[in-house]
Short mmCIF file of C-alpha atoms in Angstrom, two decimals:
data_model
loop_
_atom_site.label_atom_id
_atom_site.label_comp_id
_atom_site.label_asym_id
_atom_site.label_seq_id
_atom_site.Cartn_x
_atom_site.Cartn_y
_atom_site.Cartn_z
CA UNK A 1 -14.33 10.10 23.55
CA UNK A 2 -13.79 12.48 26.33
CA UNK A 3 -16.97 11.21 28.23
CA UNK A 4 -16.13 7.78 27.91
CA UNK A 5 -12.81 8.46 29.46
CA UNK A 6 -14.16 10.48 31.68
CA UNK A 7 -16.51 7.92 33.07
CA UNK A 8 -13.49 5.04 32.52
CA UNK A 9 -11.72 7.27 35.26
CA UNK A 10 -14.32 8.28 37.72
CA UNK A 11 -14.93 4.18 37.56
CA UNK A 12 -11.53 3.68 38.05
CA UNK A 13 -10.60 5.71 41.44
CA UNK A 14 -14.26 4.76 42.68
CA UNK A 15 -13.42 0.99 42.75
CA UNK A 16 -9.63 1.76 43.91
CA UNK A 17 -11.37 3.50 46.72
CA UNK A 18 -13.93 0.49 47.34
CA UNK A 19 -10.98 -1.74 46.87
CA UNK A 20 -8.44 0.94 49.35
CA UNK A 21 -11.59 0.36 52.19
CA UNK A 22 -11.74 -3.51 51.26
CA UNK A 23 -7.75 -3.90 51.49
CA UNK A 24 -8.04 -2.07 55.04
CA UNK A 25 -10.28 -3.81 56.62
CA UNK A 26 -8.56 -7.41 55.66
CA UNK A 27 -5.17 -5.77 56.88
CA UNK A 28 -6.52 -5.48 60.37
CA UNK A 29 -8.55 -8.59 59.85
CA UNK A 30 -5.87 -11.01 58.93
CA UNK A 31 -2.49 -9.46 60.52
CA UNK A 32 -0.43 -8.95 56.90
CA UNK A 33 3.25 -9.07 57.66
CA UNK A 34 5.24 -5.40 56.82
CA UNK A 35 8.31 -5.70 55.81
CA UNK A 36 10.70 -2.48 55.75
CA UNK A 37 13.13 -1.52 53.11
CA UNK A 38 15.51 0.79 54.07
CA UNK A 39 16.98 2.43 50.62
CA UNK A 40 19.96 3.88 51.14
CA UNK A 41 22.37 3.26 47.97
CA UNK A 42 20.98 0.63 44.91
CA UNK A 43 23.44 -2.03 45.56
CA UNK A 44 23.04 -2.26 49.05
CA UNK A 45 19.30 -2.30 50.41
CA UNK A 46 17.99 -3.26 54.03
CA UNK A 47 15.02 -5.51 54.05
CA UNK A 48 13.80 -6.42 57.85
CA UNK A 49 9.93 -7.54 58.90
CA UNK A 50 8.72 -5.07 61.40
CA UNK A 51 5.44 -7.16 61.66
CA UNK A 52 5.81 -10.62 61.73
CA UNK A 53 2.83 -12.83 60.83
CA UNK A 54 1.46 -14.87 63.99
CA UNK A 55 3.47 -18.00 64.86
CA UNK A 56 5.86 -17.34 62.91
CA UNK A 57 9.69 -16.45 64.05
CA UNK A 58 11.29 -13.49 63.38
CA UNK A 59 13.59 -13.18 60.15
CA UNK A 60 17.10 -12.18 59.93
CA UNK A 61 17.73 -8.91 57.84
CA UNK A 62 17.90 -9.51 53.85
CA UNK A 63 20.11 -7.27 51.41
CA UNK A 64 19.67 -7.54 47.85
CA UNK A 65 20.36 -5.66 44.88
CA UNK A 66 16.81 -5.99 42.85
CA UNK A 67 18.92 -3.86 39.88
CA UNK A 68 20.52 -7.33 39.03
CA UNK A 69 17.05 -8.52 37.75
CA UNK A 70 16.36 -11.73 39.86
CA UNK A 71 14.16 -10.98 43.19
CA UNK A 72 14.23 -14.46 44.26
CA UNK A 73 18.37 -14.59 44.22
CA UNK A 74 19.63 -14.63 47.98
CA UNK A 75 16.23 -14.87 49.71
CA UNK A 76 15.50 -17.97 51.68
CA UNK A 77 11.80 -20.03 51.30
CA UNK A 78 11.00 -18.20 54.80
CA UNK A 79 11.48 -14.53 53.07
CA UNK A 80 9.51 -15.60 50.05
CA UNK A 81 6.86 -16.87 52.13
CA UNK A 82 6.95 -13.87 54.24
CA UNK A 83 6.53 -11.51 51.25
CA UNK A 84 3.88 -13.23 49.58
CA UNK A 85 0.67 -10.75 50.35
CA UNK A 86 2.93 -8.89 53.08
CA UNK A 87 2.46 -5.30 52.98
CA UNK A 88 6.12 -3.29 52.07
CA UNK A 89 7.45 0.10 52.98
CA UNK A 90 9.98 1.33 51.06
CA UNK A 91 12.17 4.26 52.91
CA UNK A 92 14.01 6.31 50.87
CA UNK A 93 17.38 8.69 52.01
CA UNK A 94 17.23 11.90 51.82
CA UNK A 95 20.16 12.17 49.36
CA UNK A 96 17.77 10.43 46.99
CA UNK A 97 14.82 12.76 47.48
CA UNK A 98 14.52 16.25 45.88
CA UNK A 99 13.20 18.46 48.74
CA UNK A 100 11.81 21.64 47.81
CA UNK A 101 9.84 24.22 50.11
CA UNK A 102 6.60 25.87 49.07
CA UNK A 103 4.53 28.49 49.92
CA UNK A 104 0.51 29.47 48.78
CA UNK A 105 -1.77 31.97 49.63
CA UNK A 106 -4.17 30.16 52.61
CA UNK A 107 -6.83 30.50 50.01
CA UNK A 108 -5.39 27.97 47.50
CA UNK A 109 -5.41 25.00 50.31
CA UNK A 110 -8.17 23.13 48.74
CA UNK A 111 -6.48 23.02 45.19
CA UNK A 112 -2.84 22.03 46.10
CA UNK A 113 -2.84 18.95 44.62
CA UNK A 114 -4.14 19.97 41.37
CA UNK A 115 -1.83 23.24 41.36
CA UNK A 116 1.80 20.86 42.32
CA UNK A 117 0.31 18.06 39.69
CA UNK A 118 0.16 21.12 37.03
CA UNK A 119 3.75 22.94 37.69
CA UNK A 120 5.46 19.48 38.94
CA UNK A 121 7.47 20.05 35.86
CA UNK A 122 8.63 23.66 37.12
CA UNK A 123 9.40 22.49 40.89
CA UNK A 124 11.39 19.49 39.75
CA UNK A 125 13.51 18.36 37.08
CA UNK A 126 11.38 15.96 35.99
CA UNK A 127 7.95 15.94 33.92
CA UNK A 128 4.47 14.13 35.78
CA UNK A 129 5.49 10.97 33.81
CA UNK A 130 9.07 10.33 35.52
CA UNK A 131 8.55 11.52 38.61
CA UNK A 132 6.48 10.07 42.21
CA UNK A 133 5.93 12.74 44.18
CA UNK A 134 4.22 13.75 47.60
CA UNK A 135 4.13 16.64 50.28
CA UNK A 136 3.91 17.66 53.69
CA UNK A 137 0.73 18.61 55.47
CA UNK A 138 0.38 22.66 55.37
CA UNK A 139 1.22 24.47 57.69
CA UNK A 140 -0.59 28.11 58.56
CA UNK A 141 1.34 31.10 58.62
CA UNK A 142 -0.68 34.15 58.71
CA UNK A 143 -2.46 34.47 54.92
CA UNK A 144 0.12 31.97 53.79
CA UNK A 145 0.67 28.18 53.86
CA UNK A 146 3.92 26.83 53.98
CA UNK A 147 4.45 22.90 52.79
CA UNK A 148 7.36 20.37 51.61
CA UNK A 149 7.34 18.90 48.19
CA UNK A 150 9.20 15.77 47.97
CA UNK A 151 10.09 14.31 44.79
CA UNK A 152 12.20 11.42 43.01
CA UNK A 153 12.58 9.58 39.87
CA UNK A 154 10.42 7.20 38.93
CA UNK A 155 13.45 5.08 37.21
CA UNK A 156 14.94 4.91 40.86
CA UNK A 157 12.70 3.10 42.82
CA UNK A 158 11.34 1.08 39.05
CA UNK A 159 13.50 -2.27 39.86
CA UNK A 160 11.84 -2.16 43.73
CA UNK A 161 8.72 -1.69 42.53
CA UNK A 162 9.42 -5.06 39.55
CA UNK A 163 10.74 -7.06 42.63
CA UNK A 164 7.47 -6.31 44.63
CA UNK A 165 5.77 -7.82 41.61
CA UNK A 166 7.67 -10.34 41.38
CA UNK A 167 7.80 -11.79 44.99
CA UNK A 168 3.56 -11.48 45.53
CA UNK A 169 3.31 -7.86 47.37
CA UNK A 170 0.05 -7.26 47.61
CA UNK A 171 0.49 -3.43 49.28
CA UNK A 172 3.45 -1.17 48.57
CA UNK A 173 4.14 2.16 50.35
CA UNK A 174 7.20 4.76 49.53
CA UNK A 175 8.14 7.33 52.08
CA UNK A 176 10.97 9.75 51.63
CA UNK A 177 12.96 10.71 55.07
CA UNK A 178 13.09 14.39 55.62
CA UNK A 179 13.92 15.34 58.54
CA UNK A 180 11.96 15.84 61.64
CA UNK A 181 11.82 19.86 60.74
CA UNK A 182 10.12 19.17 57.44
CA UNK A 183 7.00 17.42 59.29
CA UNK A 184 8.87 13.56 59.51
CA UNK A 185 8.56 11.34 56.18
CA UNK A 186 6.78 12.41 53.17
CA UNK A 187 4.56 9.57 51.43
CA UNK A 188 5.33 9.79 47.84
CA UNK A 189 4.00 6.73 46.37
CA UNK A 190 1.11 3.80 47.62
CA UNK A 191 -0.39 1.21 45.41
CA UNK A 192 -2.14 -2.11 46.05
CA UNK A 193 -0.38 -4.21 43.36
CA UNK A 194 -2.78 -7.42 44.48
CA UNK A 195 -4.83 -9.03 46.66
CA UNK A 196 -5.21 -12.52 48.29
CA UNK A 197 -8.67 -11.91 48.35
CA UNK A 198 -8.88 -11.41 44.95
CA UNK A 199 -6.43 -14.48 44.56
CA UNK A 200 -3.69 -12.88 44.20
CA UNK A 201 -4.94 -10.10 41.63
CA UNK A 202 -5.67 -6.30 41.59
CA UNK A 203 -8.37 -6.00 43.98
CA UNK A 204 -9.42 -2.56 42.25
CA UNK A 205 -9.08 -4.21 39.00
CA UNK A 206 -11.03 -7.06 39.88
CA UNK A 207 -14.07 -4.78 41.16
CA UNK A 208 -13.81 -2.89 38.22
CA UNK A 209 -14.20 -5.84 35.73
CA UNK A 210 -17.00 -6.94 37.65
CA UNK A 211 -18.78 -4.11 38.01
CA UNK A 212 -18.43 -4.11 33.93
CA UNK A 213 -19.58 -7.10 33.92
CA UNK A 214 -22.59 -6.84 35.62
CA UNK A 215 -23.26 -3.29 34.12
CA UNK A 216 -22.58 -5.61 30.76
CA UNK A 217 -25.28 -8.39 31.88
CA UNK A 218 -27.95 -5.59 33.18
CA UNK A 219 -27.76 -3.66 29.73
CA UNK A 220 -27.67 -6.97 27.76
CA UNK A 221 -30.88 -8.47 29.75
CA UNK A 222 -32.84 -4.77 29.46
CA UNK A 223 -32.09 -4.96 25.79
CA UNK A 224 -33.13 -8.64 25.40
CA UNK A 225 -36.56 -7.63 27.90
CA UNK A 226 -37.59 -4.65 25.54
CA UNK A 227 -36.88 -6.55 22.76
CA UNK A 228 -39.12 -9.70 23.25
CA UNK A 229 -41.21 -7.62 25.37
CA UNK A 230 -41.93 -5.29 22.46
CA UNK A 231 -42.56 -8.48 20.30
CA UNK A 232 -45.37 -10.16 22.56
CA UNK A 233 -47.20 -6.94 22.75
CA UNK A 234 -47.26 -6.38 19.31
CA UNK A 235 -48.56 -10.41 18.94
CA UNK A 236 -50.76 -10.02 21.71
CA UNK A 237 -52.36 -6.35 19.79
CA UNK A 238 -52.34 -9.10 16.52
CA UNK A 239 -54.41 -11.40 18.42
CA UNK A 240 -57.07 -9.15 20.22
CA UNK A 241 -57.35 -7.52 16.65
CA UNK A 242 -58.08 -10.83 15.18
CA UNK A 243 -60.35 -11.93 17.83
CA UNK A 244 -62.52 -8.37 17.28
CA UNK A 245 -62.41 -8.90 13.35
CA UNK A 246 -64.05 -12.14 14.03
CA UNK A 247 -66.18 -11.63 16.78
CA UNK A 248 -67.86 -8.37 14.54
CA UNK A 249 -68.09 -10.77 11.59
CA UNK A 250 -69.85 -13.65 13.66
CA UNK A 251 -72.21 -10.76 15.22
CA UNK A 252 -74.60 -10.53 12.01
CA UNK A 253 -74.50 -14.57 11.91
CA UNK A 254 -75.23 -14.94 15.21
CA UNK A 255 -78.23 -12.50 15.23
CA UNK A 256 -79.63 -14.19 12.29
CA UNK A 257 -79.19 -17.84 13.74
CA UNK A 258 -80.95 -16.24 17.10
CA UNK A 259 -83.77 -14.47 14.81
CA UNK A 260 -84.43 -17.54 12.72
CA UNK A 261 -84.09 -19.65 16.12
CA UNK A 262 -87.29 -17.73 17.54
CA UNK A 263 -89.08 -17.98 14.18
CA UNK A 264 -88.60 -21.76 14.02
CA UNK A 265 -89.70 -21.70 17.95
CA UNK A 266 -92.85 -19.47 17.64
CA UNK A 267 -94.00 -21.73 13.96
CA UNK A 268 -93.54 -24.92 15.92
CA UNK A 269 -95.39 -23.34 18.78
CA UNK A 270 -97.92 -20.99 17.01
CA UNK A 271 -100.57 -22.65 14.75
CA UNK A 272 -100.86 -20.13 11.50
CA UNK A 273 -104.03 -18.58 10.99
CA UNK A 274 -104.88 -20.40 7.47
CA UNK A 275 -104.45 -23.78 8.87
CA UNK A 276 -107.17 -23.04 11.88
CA UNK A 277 -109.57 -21.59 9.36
CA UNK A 278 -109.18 -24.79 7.05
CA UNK A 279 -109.86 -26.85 9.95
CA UNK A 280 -112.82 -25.16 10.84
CA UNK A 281 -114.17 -25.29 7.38
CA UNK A 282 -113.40 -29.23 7.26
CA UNK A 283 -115.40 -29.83 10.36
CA UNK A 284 -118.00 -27.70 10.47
CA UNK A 285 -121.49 -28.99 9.16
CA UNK A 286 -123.37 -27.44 6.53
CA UNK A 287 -126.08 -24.54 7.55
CA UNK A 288 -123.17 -23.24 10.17
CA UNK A 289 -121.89 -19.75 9.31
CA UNK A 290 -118.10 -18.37 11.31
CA UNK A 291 -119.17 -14.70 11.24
CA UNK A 292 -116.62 -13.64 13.94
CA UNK A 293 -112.80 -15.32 14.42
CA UNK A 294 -110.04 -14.82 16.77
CA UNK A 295 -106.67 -16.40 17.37
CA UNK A 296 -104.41 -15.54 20.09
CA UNK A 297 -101.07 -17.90 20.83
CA UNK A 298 -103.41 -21.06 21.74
CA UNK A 299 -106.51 -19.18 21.99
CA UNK A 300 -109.24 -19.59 19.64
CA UNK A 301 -112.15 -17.65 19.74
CA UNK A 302 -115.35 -18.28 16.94
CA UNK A 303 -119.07 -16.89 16.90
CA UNK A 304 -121.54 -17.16 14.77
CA UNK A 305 -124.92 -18.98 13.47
CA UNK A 306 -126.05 -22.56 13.53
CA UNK A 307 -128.79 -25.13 13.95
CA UNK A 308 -126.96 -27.01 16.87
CA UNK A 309 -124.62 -25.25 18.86
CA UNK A 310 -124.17 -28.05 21.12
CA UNK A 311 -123.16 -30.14 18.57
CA UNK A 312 -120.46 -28.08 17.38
CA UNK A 313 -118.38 -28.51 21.00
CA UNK A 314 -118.57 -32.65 20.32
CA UNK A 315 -117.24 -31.88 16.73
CA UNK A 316 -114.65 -29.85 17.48
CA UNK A 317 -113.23 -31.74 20.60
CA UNK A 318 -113.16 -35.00 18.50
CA UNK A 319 -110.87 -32.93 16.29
CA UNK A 320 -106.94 -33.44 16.84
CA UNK A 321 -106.13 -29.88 16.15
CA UNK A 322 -108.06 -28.53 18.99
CA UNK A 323 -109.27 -29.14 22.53
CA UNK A 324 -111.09 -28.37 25.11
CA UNK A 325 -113.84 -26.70 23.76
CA UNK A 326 -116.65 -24.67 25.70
CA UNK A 327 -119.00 -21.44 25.77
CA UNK A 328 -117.51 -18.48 26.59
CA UNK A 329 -121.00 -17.08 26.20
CA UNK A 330 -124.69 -17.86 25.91
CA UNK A 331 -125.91 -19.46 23.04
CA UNK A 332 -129.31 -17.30 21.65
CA UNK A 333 -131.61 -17.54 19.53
CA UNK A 334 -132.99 -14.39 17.46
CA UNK A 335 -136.46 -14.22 15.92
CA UNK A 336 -136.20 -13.89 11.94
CA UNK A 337 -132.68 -15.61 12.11
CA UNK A 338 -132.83 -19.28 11.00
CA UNK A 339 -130.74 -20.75 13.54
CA UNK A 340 -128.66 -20.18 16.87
CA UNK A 341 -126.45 -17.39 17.80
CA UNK A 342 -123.16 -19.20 19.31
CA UNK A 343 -119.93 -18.30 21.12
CA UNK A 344 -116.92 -21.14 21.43
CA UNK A 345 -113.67 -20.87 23.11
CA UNK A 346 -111.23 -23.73 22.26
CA UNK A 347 -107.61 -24.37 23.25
CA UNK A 348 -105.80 -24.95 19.35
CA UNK A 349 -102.32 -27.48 18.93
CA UNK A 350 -99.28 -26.61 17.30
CA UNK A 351 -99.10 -30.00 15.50
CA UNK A 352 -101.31 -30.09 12.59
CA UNK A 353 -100.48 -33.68 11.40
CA UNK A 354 -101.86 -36.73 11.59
CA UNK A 355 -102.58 -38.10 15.44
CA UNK A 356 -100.02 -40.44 16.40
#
């Protein structure tokens, strides 16, 4: 709890600052009116415009009595006009201030506001809650400072500070007069309490909201990103798992549909061994003997004995199944053998079916 209200108020006086810089810059940028209040007794207060707005004539003095409860009472359309987004300084007596004189060791300069905030209720009659408060610069006096507290009830200046509300002031400043030996006036009070270019709202409050917002929207968005992000990985890891599973169970498939690819491709291709020899044996004449046999791819190679080895290359190249038959080496004959010693080369078919 403490860290959320600790970050709640660092958010806080970083936007009033943002919105203090923003609010200064239009002030110089579009001329605001300031309009003086001089506060001398409740029932009788001094309103004057020390800066009027451009083209626009000076106003007679006001007095009103804001105690009575109705702001608008007495003022004219030009005055409410005029303090609409005009920027008011409220200047309070001295016989309405409590002015009290301190004194610190030099050292304790950078910590006098925390040290007046934390013994306001000992230097005034009043606790932090009731009171507005401010001081004096310091002044150096050998190891000492020496400053001005001024200080007043909150409940004094309370029915101003409900008619600035009431009548559109966007800035509101409270000085107390103390005399030109305390330093001159003392600003005890300063709040933006809107802003025309936040239409007429808290400009600090505005910037705060929004930066919510947006802080809001970012963590929303980063939430919703990790979220579906997180869900299309994990279907994307689904998929490429899915797409391994079946890509190792079509491996074995697709190796056997290659393997049985090439077998169907080299049977086609590849005459077998058995159907050459029947071939032979179909075609060959009685009295010739195969005594050697070789088949490589297409090749054939045959040697062996017969009575006319020319006639074997006409028989065998009117077969379908082979072709282009030849010698591959000289025929002989051997005395005591009953025939001749031949050697044919022939180029075999991979259709073994009837000739078309």
């Amino acid at each position: 709890m403490k860290l959320t209200e600790a970050i709640e108020r660092g958010l806080t006086v970083w936007t009033e600052s943002v919105a203090t810089a923003i609010e200064a810059v239009a002030d110089r940028q579009l001329r605001r009116p300031r309009v003086v209040i001089r506060y001398d007794q409740p029932e009788a207060i001094v309103m004057t415009v020390q800066t009027p707005p451009k083209a626009r004539p000076m106003l007679a003095a006001a007095r009103l009595n804001p105690a009575l409860g109705a702001a608008q009472v007495g003022l004219s359309p030009e005055w409410l006009r005029t303090l609409r987004g005009a920027v008011l300084d409220i200047h309070l007596a001295a016989e309405n201030v409590l002015i009290r004189p301190l004194d610190f060791p030099k050292q304790a300069e950078p910590f006098l506001n925390g040290m007046i905030r934390t013994q306001i209720g000992r230097l005034t009659p009043w606790n932090l809650g009731q009171v507005l408060y401010g001081y004096s610069a310091p002044r150096a006096a050998s190891d000492r400072i020496a400053l001005t507290l001024a200080a007043t009830p909150r409940a004094l200046v309370q029915p101003l500070l409900a008619f600035a509300d009431q009548v559109g002031i966007a800035k509101l400043v409270i000085t107390a007069d103390v005399g030109p030996t305390d330093g001159g006036p003392i600003q005890i009070f300063r709040t933006s309490l809107r802003s025309s270019l936040a239409g007429g709202r808290d400009l600090g409050r505005v910037l705060k909201l929004g930066w919510l917002s947006v802080a809001a929207t970012t963590a929303v968005l980063l939430i919703a990103t990790t979220l579906i992000g997180g869900y299309l990985d994990g279907e994307i890891e689904d998929a490429q798992a899915q797409v391994t599973r079946l890509r190792a169970a079509l491996r074995p498939a697709m190796g056997a549909t290659a393997a049985d690819g090439l077998l169907a491709k080299r049977k086609q291709t590849s005459p077998a061994s058995v159907i050459v020899l029947d071939t032979l044996s179909k075609i060959l004449p009685d009295g010739t003997y195969v005594v050697e046999m070789h088949l490589e791819n297409d090749r054939l190679q045959i040697s062996g004995l017969t009575q006319d080895a020319p006639a074997l290359i006409r028989l065998i190249e009117q077969t379908p199944q082979f072709s282009r038959a030849t010698f591959y080496a000289p025929t002989t004959r051997t005395a005591g053998e009953a025939g001749e010693r031949f050697h044919i080369e022939a180029r075999t078919n991979a259709y073994f079916g009837d000739r078309a």
